Coordinates of C-alpha atoms in Angstrom, one line a residue:
Chain A
K1 CA 121.6 75.4 96.5
A2 CA 121.0 74.3 92.9
G3 CA 119.5 76.8 90.6
V4 CA 116.6 76.4 88.1
T5 CA 117.4 73.7 85.6
Q6 CA 115.9 73.3 82.1
T7 CA 116.1 70.4 79.8
P8 CA 117.0 70.0 77.1
R9 CA 119.1 73.1 76.4
Y10 CA 118.8 72.8 72.7
L11 CA 116.1 71.2 70.5
I12 CA 115.5 71.0 66.8
K13 CA 112.1 70.0 65.5
T14 CA 110.2 70.2 62.3
R15 CA 106.9 71.8 61.6
G16 CA 103.8 69.9 62.7
Q17 CA 105.7 68.0 65.4
Q18 CA 105.1 68.5 69.1
V19 CA 107.7 69.2 71.9
T20 CA 107.9 68.9 75.6
L21 CA 110.2 71.1 77.7
S22 CA 111.1 70.5 81.3
C23 CA 111.8 72.8 84.2
S24 CA 113.0 71.9 87.7
P25 CA 112.6 74.8 90.1
I26 CA 114.8 75.7 93.0
S27 CA 114.2 73.4 96.0
G28 CA 111.3 74.7 98.1
H29 CA 109.9 76.9 95.3
R30 CA 106.3 76.2 94.4
S31 CA 105.7 78.6 91.6
V32 CA 107.0 78.1 88.0
S33 CA 106.4 80.6 85.2
W34 CA 107.2 80.2 81.6
Y35 CA 108.3 82.8 79.1
Q36 CA 109.0 82.9 75.4
Q37 CA 111.8 85.1 74.1
T38 CA 112.2 86.0 70.4
P39 CA 114.1 88.7 68.7
G40 CA 110.9 90.2 67.2
Q41 CA 108.5 89.9 70.2
G42 CA 110.9 90.0 73.1
L43 CA 110.0 88.3 76.4
Q44 CA 106.4 87.2 76.6
F45 CA 104.7 85.6 79.5
L46 CA 103.2 82.2 78.8
F47 CA 101.7 80.9 82.0
E48 CA 102.4 80.4 85.7
Y49 CA 101.8 77.3 87.8
F50 CA 101.6 77.1 91.5
S51 CA 100.8 73.9 93.5
E52 CA 99.9 72.1 90.3
T53 CA 97.4 74.7 89.3
Q54 CA 97.6 77.2 86.4
R55 CA 97.3 80.6 88.1
N56 CA 97.6 82.9 85.0
K57 CA 98.0 82.6 81.3
G58 CA 99.4 84.9 78.6
N59 CA 98.0 85.5 75.1
F60 CA 99.2 82.4 73.4
P61 CA 97.1 79.9 71.4
G62 CA 95.9 76.6 72.9
R63 CA 98.8 74.8 71.2
F64 CA 100.9 75.9 74.2
S65 CA 100.1 74.1 77.4
G66 CA 101.7 73.1 80.6
R67 CA 101.5 71.3 83.8
Q68 CA 103.1 71.1 87.2
F69 CA 103.8 68.0 89.2
S70 CA 103.5 67.4 92.9
N71 CA 107.3 68.0 93.3
S72 CA 106.9 71.4 91.6
R73 CA 108.7 70.4 88.4
S74 CA 106.9 71.7 85.4
E75 CA 106.6 70.8 81.8
M76 CA 105.6 72.9 78.8
N77 CA 104.1 71.3 75.7
V78 CA 103.8 72.8 72.2
S79 CA 101.8 70.9 69.7
T80 CA 101.7 71.3 65.9
L81 CA 104.9 73.3 65.8
E82 CA 105.1 76.3 63.5
L83 CA 108.2 78.1 62.3
G84 CA 107.3 81.1 64.5
D85 CA 107.6 78.9 67.6
S86 CA 111.4 79.0 67.3
A87 CA 112.5 80.8 70.4
L88 CA 114.3 80.6 73.7
Y89 CA 111.9 79.3 76.3
L90 CA 112.7 80.4 79.8
C91 CA 111.2 79.2 83.1
A92 CA 111.4 81.0 86.4
S93 CA 110.7 79.8 89.9
S94 CA 109.8 81.6 93.1
R95 CA 108.7 80.5 96.5
T96 CA 105.1 81.8 96.3
S97 CA 102.5 82.5 93.7
G98 CA 102.1 85.9 92.2
A99 CA 105.7 85.4 91.3
A100 CA 105.9 88.8 89.7
G101 CA 105.2 90.5 93.0
T102 CA 107.2 90.6 96.1
D103 CA 109.0 87.4 95.6
T104 CA 112.1 87.2 93.4
Q105 CA 111.9 85.1 90.3
Y106 CA 114.9 83.0 89.5
F107 CA 115.4 82.1 85.9
G108 CA 116.8 79.0 84.3
P109 CA 119.2 79.2 81.3
G110 CA 116.4 78.4 78.8
T111 CA 115.7 75.9 76.1
R112 CA 116.5 77.0 72.6
L113 CA 113.9 75.5 70.3
T114 CA 114.5 75.7 66.5
V115 CA 111.6 74.7 64.2
L116 CA 112.6 73.8 60.7
Chain B
A1 CA 96.8 97.4 80.4
Q2 CA 100.5 97.9 81.2
S3 CA 103.4 98.5 78.9
V4 CA 107.1 99.1 79.2
T5 CA 109.2 101.2 76.8
Q6 CA 113.0 101.0 76.9
L7 CA 114.1 104.1 75.0
D8 CA 117.4 102.8 73.7
S9 CA 117.9 99.5 71.9
Q10 CA 121.7 99.8 72.2
V11 CA 124.0 101.8 74.4
P12 CA 127.7 101.9 73.7
V13 CA 129.9 103.3 76.5
F14 CA 133.6 103.3 77.4
E15 CA 134.9 101.4 80.4
E16 CA 134.7 103.4 83.7
A17 CA 132.2 105.8 82.2
P18 CA 128.8 106.3 83.8
V19 CA 125.7 104.9 82.1
E20 CA 122.0 105.3 82.3
L21 CA 119.5 102.9 80.7
R22 CA 116.1 104.5 80.3
C23 CA 112.8 102.9 81.0
N24 CA 109.3 104.3 81.0
Y25 CA 106.1 102.4 81.9
S26 CA 102.4 102.9 81.7
S27 CA 99.8 101.5 84.0
S28 CA 96.5 102.5 85.5
V29 CA 97.3 100.8 88.8
S30 CA 100.1 100.6 91.2
V31 CA 103.1 98.7 89.9
Y32 CA 106.2 96.8 90.9
L33 CA 109.2 97.6 88.8
F34 CA 112.2 95.4 88.0
W35 CA 115.5 95.5 86.1
Y36 CA 117.0 92.2 84.9
V37 CA 120.3 91.4 83.1
Q38 CA 120.8 88.7 80.6
Y39 CA 124.3 87.5 79.7
P40 CA 124.8 85.6 76.4
N41 CA 123.3 82.1 76.4
Q42 CA 122.0 82.6 79.9
G43 CA 118.7 83.2 81.6
L44 CA 117.7 86.5 83.3
Q45 CA 119.1 87.6 86.6
L46 CA 117.4 90.2 88.8
L47 CA 119.4 93.3 89.3
L48 CA 117.0 95.2 91.5
K49 CA 113.3 95.8 92.1
Y50 CA 111.0 98.5 93.4
L51 CA 108.0 97.4 95.4
S52 CA 107.4 100.5 97.7
G53 CA 109.1 102.9 100.0
S54 CA 112.3 104.7 99.0
T55 CA 112.3 105.7 95.3
L56 CA 116.1 105.0 95.0
V57 CA 116.7 101.4 94.8
K58 CA 120.2 99.8 95.0
G59 CA 120.9 96.5 93.4
I60 CA 123.7 94.1 92.7
N61 CA 126.9 94.9 90.8
G62 CA 126.8 98.5 91.7
F63 CA 123.6 99.3 89.8
E64 CA 120.8 101.6 91.1
A65 CA 117.5 102.8 89.8
E66 CA 115.2 105.6 90.7
F67 CA 111.4 105.3 90.6
N68 CA 109.7 108.5 89.4
K69 CA 106.0 108.2 89.6
S70 CA 105.2 111.6 88.0
Q71 CA 107.3 110.8 85.0
T72 CA 106.4 107.1 85.1
S73 CA 110.1 106.2 84.7
F74 CA 112.5 103.7 86.3
H75 CA 115.9 104.5 84.8
L76 CA 118.9 102.3 85.7
R77 CA 122.3 103.8 86.4
K78 CA 125.8 102.8 87.2
P79 CA 128.5 105.4 88.0
S80 CA 131.4 103.4 86.4
V81 CA 130.9 100.4 84.1
H82 CA 133.2 97.5 83.5
I83 CA 133.7 95.3 80.4
S84 CA 131.9 92.6 82.3
D85 CA 128.7 94.7 82.3
T86 CA 128.3 94.0 78.6
A87 CA 124.9 92.3 78.4
E88 CA 121.2 92.9 77.6
Y89 CA 119.2 94.7 80.2
F90 CA 115.4 94.4 80.6
C91 CA 113.0 96.6 82.4
A92 CA 109.8 94.9 83.6
V93 CA 106.6 95.8 85.3
S94 CA 103.9 93.9 87.1
N95 CA 100.8 95.1 88.9
T96 CA 100.6 94.7 92.6
G97 CA 98.4 91.7 92.2
G98 CA 101.4 89.9 90.7
F99 CA 101.2 86.9 88.4
K100 CA 102.2 88.5 85.1
T101 CA 105.3 90.4 84.3
I102 CA 105.5 92.6 81.2
F103 CA 109.0 93.1 79.9
G104 CA 110.5 95.9 77.8
A105 CA 112.2 95.1 74.5
G106 CA 115.7 95.3 76.1
T107 CA 118.7 97.5 75.9
R108 CA 122.0 96.1 74.8
L109 CA 124.8 97.6 76.8
F110 CA 128.2 97.4 75.1
V111 CA 131.2 98.5 77.2
K112 CA 134.3 99.3 75.2
A113 CA 137.9 99.3 76.5

């Protein structure tokens, strides 16, 4: 069974640009959550999608958005990039929503975004 | 609001020695507790989780953790570590309503030969 895949694995952008990251969950998983990991702030929850609906959102500005498609694949978009957006972006999938609860979250390897 | 404190940022230990990684949490509601491991250039992998029931939880790779409600702690232990256990370990908490996981800052375990 294939794991969670994220593309691209590495990305370099400049300030002001926008970026789209992709996450393909494990087959049969309908929930996808996104996290930002930085040395200073650690792991922070961005948002969760389940059945194409955003179920919960963390404390990030509106420049961070996402969506989920009918096949459960999810994309995350960051507009008007800032230097502080440089981070490892992780997605995690689980079978049901409330992914932090009884279901196990399976994490992808992440996309490392560098903003110059 | 919930929070997680991992009391040690780095823990060096010799191979085959026991190790304990400490985690304290705060929450006004019932919680689920987790330990994850992250190897270099990889995502997180669940080691174990506490949802309810027995306070001693056994996980993968020989790790176990004990939930102590009175001390609001969830310390991770392994009786004998291997070089391959060198990684970063994250304690995490979520409320029983799910949806959002709060992670600690991480503890870097370094196992020396």
